PDB file of C-alpha atoms in Angstrom:
ATOM      1  CA  UNK A   1      19.354  39.621 -14.690  1.00  0.00           C
ATOM      2  CA  UNK A   2      20.240  37.880 -11.442  1.00  0.00           C
ATOM      3  CA  UNK A   3      21.407  39.800  -8.256  1.00  0.00           C
ATOM      4  CA  UNK A   4      24.859  40.259  -7.851  1.00  0.00           C
ATOM      5  CA  UNK A   5      26.147  40.165  -4.214  1.00  0.00           C
ATOM      6  CA  UNK A   6      29.341  40.381  -2.261  1.00  0.00           C
ATOM      7  CA  UNK A   7      30.544  37.946   0.125  1.00  0.00           C
ATOM      8  CA  UNK A   8      32.053  39.450   3.480  1.00  0.00           C
ATOM      9  CA  UNK A   9      35.056  37.066   3.155  1.00  0.00           C
ATOM     10  CA  UNK A  10      36.054  39.103  -0.054  1.00  0.00           C
ATOM     11  CA  UNK A  11      37.251  41.955   2.013  1.00  0.00           C
ATOM     12  CA  UNK A  12      39.366  40.057   4.683  1.00  0.00           C
ATOM     13  CA  UNK A  13      41.196  41.015   6.616  1.00  0.00           C
ATOM     14  CA  UNK A  14      38.741  43.942   7.006  1.00  0.00           C
ATOM     15  CA  UNK A  15      35.596  43.308   8.737  1.00  0.00           C
ATOM     16  CA  UNK A  16      32.081  42.577   7.877  1.00  0.00           C
ATOM     17  CA  UNK A  17      31.327  46.238   8.474  1.00  0.00           C
ATOM     18  CA  UNK A  18      33.672  47.206   5.755  1.00  0.00           C
ATOM     19  CA  UNK A  19      32.065  44.680   3.278  1.00  0.00           C
ATOM     20  CA  UNK A  20      28.785  46.493   3.667  1.00  0.00           C
ATOM     21  CA  UNK A  21      30.438  49.795   3.117  1.00  0.00           C
ATOM     22  CA  UNK A  22      32.277  48.668  -0.155  1.00  0.00           C
ATOM     23  CA  UNK A  23      29.010  46.948  -1.171  1.00  0.00           C
ATOM     24  CA  UNK A  24      26.939  50.082  -0.718  1.00  0.00           C
ATOM     25  CA  UNK A  25      29.495  52.479  -2.487  1.00  0.00           C
ATOM     26  CA  UNK A  26      30.255  50.111  -5.435  1.00  0.00           C
ATOM     27  CA  UNK A  27      26.521  49.342  -6.036  1.00  0.00           C
ATOM     28  CA  UNK A  28      26.501  45.607  -5.262  1.00  0.00           C
ATOM     29  CA  UNK A  29      22.933  44.305  -5.029  1.00  0.00           C
ATOM     30  CA  UNK A  30      23.319  42.414  -1.527  1.00  0.00           C
ATOM     31  CA  UNK A  31      25.759  40.854   0.919  1.00  0.00           C
ATOM     32  CA  UNK A  32      26.426  36.985   1.871  1.00  0.00           C
ATOM     33  CA  UNK A  33      27.699  36.789   5.366  1.00  0.00           C
ATOM     34  CA  UNK A  34      30.515  34.433   6.010  1.00  0.00           C
ATOM     35  CA  UNK A  35      29.908  33.382   9.626  1.00  0.00           C
ATOM     36  CA  UNK A  36      33.051  33.371  11.634  1.00  0.00           C
ATOM     37  CA  UNK A  37      35.465  35.355   9.630  1.00  0.00           C
ATOM     38  CA  UNK A  38      35.205  38.058  12.216  1.00  0.00           C
ATOM     39  CA  UNK A  39      33.366  38.451  15.549  1.00  0.00           C
ATOM     40  CA  UNK A  40      30.847  40.812  13.944  1.00  0.00           C
ATOM     41  CA  UNK A  41      29.690  38.279  11.492  1.00  0.00           C
ATOM     42  CA  UNK A  42      28.333  36.151  14.263  1.00  0.00           C
ATOM     43  CA  UNK A  43      26.033  38.777  15.722  1.00  0.00           C
ATOM     44  CA  UNK A  44      22.712  38.807  13.924  1.00  0.00           C
ATOM     45  CA  UNK A  45      21.632  42.173  15.473  1.00  0.00           C
ATOM     46  CA  UNK A  46      24.854  43.724  14.463  1.00  0.00           C
ATOM     47  CA  UNK A  47      24.543  42.449  10.896  1.00  0.00           C
ATOM     48  CA  UNK A  48      20.820  43.503  10.703  1.00  0.00           C
ATOM     49  CA  UNK A  49      21.866  47.057  11.653  1.00  0.00           C
ATOM     50  CA  UNK A  50      24.511  47.190   8.947  1.00  0.00           C
ATOM     51  CA  UNK A  51      22.172  46.037   6.438  1.00  0.00           C
ATOM     52  CA  UNK A  52      19.719  48.812   7.302  1.00  0.00           C
ATOM     53  CA  UNK A  53      22.322  51.356   7.564  1.00  0.00           C
ATOM     54  CA  UNK A  54      23.605  50.811   4.170  1.00  0.00           C
ATOM     55  CA  UNK A  55      20.476  49.705   2.638  1.00  0.00           C
ATOM     56  CA  UNK A  56      22.120  46.486   1.309  1.00  0.00           C
ATOM     57  CA  UNK A  57      20.017  43.435   1.890  1.00  0.00           C
ATOM     58  CA  UNK A  58      21.440  40.079   3.036  1.00  0.00           C
ATOM     59  CA  UNK A  59      20.878  37.289   0.332  1.00  0.00           C
ATOM     60  CA  UNK A  60      22.567  34.589   2.056  1.00  0.00           C
ATOM     61  CA  UNK A  61      24.373  33.276   5.180  1.00  0.00           C
ATOM     62  CA  UNK A  62      27.508  30.950   4.789  1.00  0.00           C
ATOM     63  CA  UNK A  63      27.485  28.459   7.835  1.00  0.00           C
ATOM     64  CA  UNK A  64      30.566  28.091   9.769  1.00  0.00           C
ATOM     65  CA  UNK A  65      31.814  24.943   8.404  1.00  0.00           C
ATOM     66  CA  UNK A  66      35.157  25.719   7.171  1.00  0.00           C
ATOM     67  CA  UNK A  67      38.388  24.195   9.011  1.00  0.00           C
ATOM     68  CA  UNK A  68      39.266  27.585  10.861  1.00  0.00           C
ATOM     69  CA  UNK A  69      35.453  27.983  11.977  1.00  0.00           C
ATOM     70  CA  UNK A  70      34.785  24.583  13.320  1.00  0.00           C
ATOM     71  CA  UNK A  71      34.544  25.851  16.750  1.00  0.00           C
ATOM     72  CA  UNK A  72      32.090  28.838  15.908  1.00  0.00           C
ATOM     73  CA  UNK A  73      28.756  28.684  17.582  1.00  0.00           C
ATOM     74  CA  UNK A  74      30.015  25.258  19.102  1.00  0.00           C
ATOM     75  CA  UNK A  75      31.095  21.899  17.670  1.00  0.00           C
ATOM     76  CA  UNK A  76      27.760  20.436  17.118  1.00  0.00           C
ATOM     77  CA  UNK A  77      27.404  20.546  13.150  1.00  0.00           C
ATOM     78  CA  UNK A  78      23.566  20.286  13.213  1.00  0.00           C
ATOM     79  CA  UNK A  79      23.098  22.918  15.825  1.00  0.00           C
ATOM     80  CA  UNK A  80      25.462  25.234  13.740  1.00  0.00           C
ATOM     81  CA  UNK A  81      23.195  24.732  10.617  1.00  0.00           C
ATOM     82  CA  UNK A  82      20.119  25.477  12.728  1.00  0.00           C
ATOM     83  CA  UNK A  83      21.674  28.759  14.074  1.00  0.00           C
ATOM     84  CA  UNK A  84      22.501  29.669  10.411  1.00  0.00           C
ATOM     85  CA  UNK A  85      18.982  29.156   9.402  1.00  0.00           C
ATOM     86  CA  UNK A  86      17.860  31.312  12.433  1.00  0.00           C
ATOM     87  CA  UNK A  87      20.221  34.249  11.161  1.00  0.00           C
ATOM     88  CA  UNK A  88      19.031  33.884   7.663  1.00  0.00           C
ATOM     89  CA  UNK A  89      15.303  34.163   8.721  1.00  0.00           C
ATOM     90  CA  UNK A  90      16.227  36.917  11.101  1.00  0.00           C
ATOM     91  CA  UNK A  91      18.034  38.954   8.220  1.00  0.00           C
ATOM     92  CA  UNK A  92      15.353  38.083   5.591  1.00  0.00           C
ATOM     93  CA  UNK A  93      17.600  35.756   3.463  1.00  0.00           C
ATOM     94  CA  UNK A  94      16.501  32.364   2.152  1.00  0.00           C
ATOM     95  CA  UNK A  95      19.752  30.584   1.423  1.00  0.00           C
ATOM     96  CA  UNK A  96      22.252  29.066   3.833  1.00  0.00           C
ATOM     97  CA  UNK A  97      25.474  27.960   1.875  1.00  0.00           C
ATOM     98  CA  UNK A  98      26.910  24.657   3.503  1.00  0.00           C
ATOM     99  CA  UNK A  99      29.836  22.556   2.951  1.00  0.00           C
ATOM    100  CA  UNK A 100      29.549  18.496   2.765  1.00  0.00           C
ATOM    101  CA  UNK A 101      31.117  17.127   5.813  1.00  0.00           C
ATOM    102  CA  UNK A 102      34.525  16.142   6.291  1.00  0.00           C
ATOM    103  CA  UNK A 103      35.480  12.830   6.009  1.00  0.00           C
ATOM    104  CA  UNK A 104      36.125  12.535   9.780  1.00  0.00           C
ATOM    105  CA  UNK A 105      32.795  13.746  10.856  1.00  0.00           C
ATOM    106  CA  UNK A 106      31.314  10.203  10.204  1.00  0.00           C
ATOM    107  CA  UNK A 107      28.123  10.454  12.096  1.00  0.00           C
ATOM    108  CA  UNK A 108      27.260  13.784  10.507  1.00  0.00           C
ATOM    109  CA  UNK A 109      28.028  12.787   7.094  1.00  0.00           C
ATOM    110  CA  UNK A 110      25.904   9.543   7.542  1.00  0.00           C
ATOM    111  CA  UNK A 111      22.649  11.409   7.652  1.00  0.00           C
ATOM    112  CA  UNK A 112      23.754  14.513   5.889  1.00  0.00           C
ATOM    113  CA  UNK A 113      21.634  14.144   2.595  1.00  0.00           C
ATOM    114  CA  UNK A 114      18.691  13.417   4.556  1.00  0.00           C
ATOM    115  CA  UNK A 115      19.372  15.868   7.293  1.00  0.00           C
ATOM    116  CA  UNK A 116      19.559  18.775   4.937  1.00  0.00           C
ATOM    117  CA  UNK A 117      16.190  17.912   3.367  1.00  0.00           C
ATOM    118  CA  UNK A 118      14.812  17.786   6.799  1.00  0.00           C
ATOM    119  CA  UNK A 119      16.223  21.131   7.793  1.00  0.00           C
ATOM    120  CA  UNK A 120      14.687  22.696   4.575  1.00  0.00           C
ATOM    121  CA  UNK A 121      11.332  21.338   5.420  1.00  0.00           C
ATOM    122  CA  UNK A 122      11.394  22.533   8.995  1.00  0.00           C
ATOM    123  CA  UNK A 123      13.082  26.069   8.442  1.00  0.00           C
ATOM    124  CA  UNK A 124      11.715  26.902   4.976  1.00  0.00           C
ATOM    125  CA  UNK A 125      15.346  28.004   4.240  1.00  0.00           C
ATOM    126  CA  UNK A 126      17.269  26.526   1.206  1.00  0.00           C
ATOM    127  CA  UNK A 127      20.372  24.868   2.171  1.00  0.00           C
ATOM    128  CA  UNK A 128      22.560  25.196  -0.893  1.00  0.00           C
ATOM    129  CA  UNK A 129      25.252  22.593  -0.725  1.00  0.00           C
ATOM    130  CA  UNK A 130      28.564  23.747  -2.048  1.00  0.00           C
ATOM    131  CA  UNK A 131      30.837  22.012  -4.550  1.00  0.00           C
ATOM    132  CA  UNK A 132      34.153  21.315  -2.978  1.00  0.00           C
ATOM    133  CA  UNK A 133      37.286  19.380  -4.308  1.00  0.00           C
ATOM    134  CA  UNK A 134      39.773  16.414  -3.868  1.00  0.00           C
ATOM    135  CA  UNK A 135      42.584  17.384  -1.683  1.00  0.00           C
ATOM    136  CA  UNK A 136      45.517  17.215  -3.710  1.00  0.00           C
ATOM    137  CA  UNK A 137      49.112  16.404  -2.582  1.00  0.00           C
ATOM    138  CA  UNK A 138      50.455  16.735  -5.973  1.00  0.00           C
ATOM    139  CA  UNK A 139      49.138  17.378  -9.534  1.00  0.00           C
ATOM    140  CA  UNK A 140      48.381  13.712  -9.897  1.00  0.00           C
ATOM    141  CA  UNK A 141      47.480  12.348  -6.479  1.00  0.00           C
ATOM    142  CA  UNK A 142      44.139  13.283  -4.764  1.00  0.00           C
ATOM    143  CA  UNK A 143      42.321  12.514  -1.399  1.00  0.00           C
ATOM    144  CA  UNK A 144      38.703  12.465  -0.871  1.00  0.00           C
ATOM    145  CA  UNK A 145      38.161  14.340   2.294  1.00  0.00           C
ATOM    146  CA  UNK A 146      34.273  14.846   1.955  1.00  0.00           C
ATOM    147  CA  UNK A 147      31.552  12.678   2.680  1.00  0.00           C
ATOM    148  CA  UNK A 148      29.329  11.679   0.840  1.00  0.00           C
ATOM    149  CA  UNK A 149      31.226  13.450  -1.646  1.00  0.00           C
ATOM    150  CA  UNK A 150      32.681  16.622  -2.802  1.00  0.00           C
ATOM    151  CA  UNK A 151      30.479  16.991  -5.916  1.00  0.00           C
ATOM    152  CA  UNK A 152      26.910  17.824  -4.768  1.00  0.00           C
ATOM    153  CA  UNK A 153      25.456  17.151  -8.215  1.00  0.00           C
ATOM    154  CA  UNK A 154      25.858  13.592  -7.454  1.00  0.00           C
ATOM    155  CA  UNK A 155      23.405  13.571  -4.503  1.00  0.00           C
ATOM    156  CA  UNK A 156      19.824  14.357  -4.231  1.00  0.00           C
ATOM    157  CA  UNK A 157      20.043  17.880  -2.687  1.00  0.00           C
ATOM    158  CA  UNK A 158      17.192  20.206  -3.606  1.00  0.00           C
ATOM    159  CA  UNK A 159      19.539  23.340  -3.751  1.00  0.00           C
ATOM    160  CA  UNK A 160      23.197  23.636  -4.666  1.00  0.00           C
ATOM    161  CA  UNK A 161      25.941  26.005  -4.976  1.00  0.00           C
ATOM    162  CA  UNK A 162      28.762  26.423  -7.609  1.00  0.00           C
ATOM    163  CA  UNK A 163      32.094  27.885  -6.625  1.00  0.00           C
ATOM    164  CA  UNK A 164      34.392  28.320  -9.723  1.00  0.00           C
ATOM    165  CA  UNK A 165      37.658  28.386  -7.584  1.00  0.00           C
ATOM    166  CA  UNK A 166      36.767  25.175  -5.894  1.00  0.00           C
ATOM    167  CA  UNK A 167      35.890  23.634  -9.525  1.00  0.00           C
ATOM    168  CA  UNK A 168      39.177  24.893 -10.696  1.00  0.00           C
ATOM    169  CA  UNK A 169      40.985  22.762  -8.049  1.00  0.00           C
ATOM    170  CA  UNK A 170      38.901  19.756  -8.939  1.00  0.00           C
ATOM    171  CA  UNK A 171      39.523  20.503 -12.914  1.00  0.00           C
ATOM    172  CA  UNK A 172      35.520  20.330 -13.073  1.00  0.00           C
ATOM    173  CA  UNK A 173      33.833  22.060 -16.061  1.00  0.00           C
ATOM    174  CA  UNK A 174      31.326  24.438 -14.395  1.00  0.00           C
ATOM    175  CA  UNK A 175      28.957  24.549 -17.343  1.00  0.00           C
ATOM    176  CA  UNK A 176      28.702  20.761 -17.308  1.00  0.00           C
ATOM    177  CA  UNK A 177      28.258  20.808 -13.580  1.00  0.00           C
ATOM    178  CA  UNK A 178      25.460  23.369 -13.766  1.00  0.00           C
ATOM    179  CA  UNK A 179      23.772  21.297 -16.571  1.00  0.00           C
ATOM    180  CA  UNK A 180      23.823  18.333 -14.228  1.00  0.00           C
ATOM    181  CA  UNK A 181      22.212  20.261 -11.267  1.00  0.00           C
ATOM    182  CA  UNK A 182      19.564  21.979 -13.508  1.00  0.00           C
ATOM    183  CA  UNK A 183      17.039  23.865 -11.587  1.00  0.00           C
ATOM    184  CA  UNK A 184      18.744  22.695  -8.299  1.00  0.00           C
ATOM    185  CA  UNK A 185      21.435  25.274  -8.704  1.00  0.00           C
ATOM    186  CA  UNK A 186      20.390  27.915  -6.536  1.00  0.00           C
ATOM    187  CA  UNK A 187      23.544  30.099  -5.749  1.00  0.00           C
ATOM    188  CA  UNK A 188      26.818  31.078  -7.411  1.00  0.00           C
ATOM    189  CA  UNK A 189      30.085  31.807  -5.778  1.00  0.00           C
ATOM    190  CA  UNK A 190      31.717  33.873  -8.781  1.00  0.00           C
ATOM    191  CA  UNK A 191      35.568  33.739  -8.586  1.00  0.00           C
ATOM    192  CA  UNK A 192      38.264  32.078 -10.640  1.00  0.00           C
ATOM    193  CA  UNK A 193      41.413  29.770 -10.504  1.00  0.00           C
ATOM    194  CA  UNK A 194      44.156  28.653 -12.560  1.00  0.00           C
ATOM    195  CA  UNK A 195      43.749  24.847 -11.979  1.00  0.00           C
ATOM    196  CA  UNK A 196      46.467  24.634  -9.229  1.00  0.00           C
ATOM    197  CA  UNK A 197      46.080  22.879  -5.814  1.00  0.00           C
ATOM    198  CA  UNK A 198      45.382  26.005  -4.063  1.00  0.00           C
ATOM    199  CA  UNK A 199      42.110  27.534  -3.320  1.00  0.00           C
ATOM    200  CA  UNK A 200      42.920  30.871  -5.016  1.00  0.00           C
ATOM    201  CA  UNK A 201      39.535  32.785  -5.424  1.00  0.00           C
ATOM    202  CA  UNK A 202      40.771  35.004  -8.066  1.00  0.00           C
ATOM    203  CA  UNK A 203      38.934  38.130  -9.506  1.00  0.00           C
ATOM    204  CA  UNK A 204      36.868  36.344 -12.179  1.00  0.00           C
ATOM    205  CA  UNK A 205      38.369  36.729 -15.614  1.00  0.00           C
ATOM    206  CA  UNK A 206      42.056  36.445 -14.241  1.00  0.00           C
ATOM    207  CA  UNK A 207      42.122  32.567 -14.242  1.00  0.00           C
ATOM    208  CA  UNK A 208      41.090  29.589 -16.714  1.00  0.00           C
ATOM    209  CA  UNK A 209      37.461  28.857 -15.605  1.00  0.00           C
ATOM    210  CA  UNK A 210      35.804  30.566 -18.479  1.00  0.00           C
ATOM    211  CA  UNK A 211      33.835  32.721 -15.848  1.00  0.00           C
ATOM    212  CA  UNK A 212      32.345  34.785 -18.611  1.00  0.00           C
ATOM    213  CA  UNK A 213      31.173  31.909 -20.455  1.00  0.00           C
ATOM    214  CA  UNK A 214      29.559  30.318 -17.366  1.00  0.00           C
ATOM    215  CA  UNK A 215      27.755  33.524 -16.710  1.00  0.00           C
ATOM    216  CA  UNK A 216      26.381  33.807 -20.223  1.00  0.00           C
ATOM    217  CA  UNK A 217      25.175  30.107 -19.870  1.00  0.00           C
ATOM    218  CA  UNK A 218      23.417  30.968 -16.680  1.00  0.00           C
ATOM    219  CA  UNK A 219      21.670  33.977 -18.370  1.00  0.00           C
ATOM    220  CA  UNK A 220      20.719  31.746 -21.300  1.00  0.00           C
ATOM    221  CA  UNK A 221      18.909  29.341 -19.060  1.00  0.00           C
ATOM    222  CA  UNK A 222      17.217  31.942 -16.921  1.00  0.00           C
ATOM    223  CA  UNK A 223      19.076  31.412 -13.819  1.00  0.00           C
ATOM    224  CA  UNK A 224      17.336  33.204 -11.090  1.00  0.00           C
ATOM    225  CA  UNK A 225      19.374  32.620  -8.159  1.00  0.00           C
ATOM    226  CA  UNK A 226      21.913  34.672  -6.385  1.00  0.00           C
ATOM    227  CA  UNK A 227      25.609  35.403  -8.002  1.00  0.00           C
ATOM    228  CA  UNK A 228      27.813  36.284  -5.051  1.00  0.00           C
ATOM    229  CA  UNK A 229      31.408  37.565  -5.504  1.00  0.00           C
ATOM    230  CA  UNK A 230      33.742  35.566  -3.311  1.00  0.00           C
ATOM    231  CA  UNK A 231      37.383  36.721  -4.172  1.00  0.00           C
ATOM    232  CA  UNK A 232      40.549  36.743  -2.115  1.00  0.00           C
ATOM    233  CA  UNK A 233      41.641  40.377  -1.690  1.00  0.00           C
ATOM    234  CA  UNK A 234      44.156  39.672   1.081  1.00  0.00           C
ATOM    235  CA  UNK A 235      47.287  40.430  -0.955  1.00  0.00           C
ATOM    236  CA  UNK A 236      46.044  43.825  -1.866  1.00  0.00           C
ATOM    237  CA  UNK A 237      48.459  46.454  -0.529  1.00  0.00           C
ATOM    238  CA  UNK A 238      45.742  48.855   0.524  1.00  0.00           C
ATOM    239  CA  UNK A 239      42.060  49.666   0.552  1.00  0.00           C
ATOM    240  CA  UNK A 240      42.325  51.432  -2.825  1.00  0.00           C
ATOM    241  CA  UNK A 241      43.721  48.197  -4.418  1.00  0.00           C
ATOM    242  CA  UNK A 242      40.960  46.127  -2.820  1.00  0.00           C
ATOM    243  CA  UNK A 243      38.242  48.445  -3.771  1.00  0.00           C
ATOM    244  CA  UNK A 244      39.534  48.247  -7.456  1.00  0.00           C
ATOM    245  CA  UNK A 245      39.240  44.511  -7.275  1.00  0.00           C
ATOM    246  CA  UNK A 246      35.781  44.539  -6.060  1.00  0.00           C
ATOM    247  CA  UNK A 247      34.759  47.110  -8.619  1.00  0.00           C
ATOM    248  CA  UNK A 248      36.347  44.963 -11.465  1.00  0.00           C
ATOM    249  CA  UNK A 249      34.515  41.920 -10.213  1.00  0.00           C
ATOM    250  CA  UNK A 250      31.210  43.546  -9.979  1.00  0.00           C
ATOM    251  CA  UNK A 251      31.655  45.109 -13.540  1.00  0.00           C
ATOM    252  CA  UNK A 252      32.548  41.548 -15.046  1.00  0.00           C
ATOM    253  CA  UNK A 253      29.510  39.930 -13.442  1.00  0.00           C
ATOM    254  CA  UNK A 254      27.059  42.541 -14.753  1.00  0.00           C
ATOM    255  CA  UNK A 255      28.673  42.564 -18.199  1.00  0.00           C
ATOM    256  CA  UNK A 256      28.660  38.797 -18.819  1.00  0.00           C
ATOM    257  CA  UNK A 257      25.373  37.786 -16.660  1.00  0.00           C
ATOM    258  CA  UNK A 258      23.301  40.187 -18.936  1.00  0.00           C
ATOM    259  CA  UNK A 259      20.766  38.690 -21.202  1.00  0.00           C
ATOM    260  CA  UNK A 260      20.836  40.099 -24.762  1.00  0.00           C
ATOM    261  CA  UNK A 261      17.428  40.669 -25.914  1.00  0.00           C
ATOM    262  CA  UNK A 262      17.243  41.085 -29.868  1.00  0.00           C
TER     263      UNK A 262
END
């Protein structure tokens, strides 16, 4: 059974330190650090201390490539990815999660596919490019905001990430996407969505993405990457409710990602 980790963004607006505490108390196997959500997430030494203190390893680093983290670690995109790889190496993680470039990052986008391959070769870190989605102004109209595209399965990346909430916005079948990726699928952001234009990041099982069936598919093909819960708990009224959502998510993942042996 694949390891089940927790993304630090899942506890926002609480900090990365709280994420490690929740992961340890609930029994998560690992942590994915979303760089830029809080100042602590940008400090390799602090994250290493948290990992050692709680006994929870770091499985992945999410590079600061979201709209609201565009200025974290500077504005030069390749430098941010190199720094993400440095953090991953220092923490013992072998995956950096990265989004495809925005359309306005034309120079970055032009060399992105080859540049990712070169970074993997030079650092030994897997850069798992994540599926995104068309930006929808309505239920019928969409705009392509990513280059070379929002679906990494259409490119030659060696490593890829599937995010179920992003697939929900794009109305993508995640099992078909996983089949297109084959053994290039290295990383999962387990969550859910209702098919709306919002990036909902629901607790898995509360949307329409057949998260349970997707996990069973991964188990059936021997997926050996990381499954990371990346859910939105911002609307939880308190830490008790947030902990309940994190526990439910972990139990869902473990129940459905289990391989049944006759």
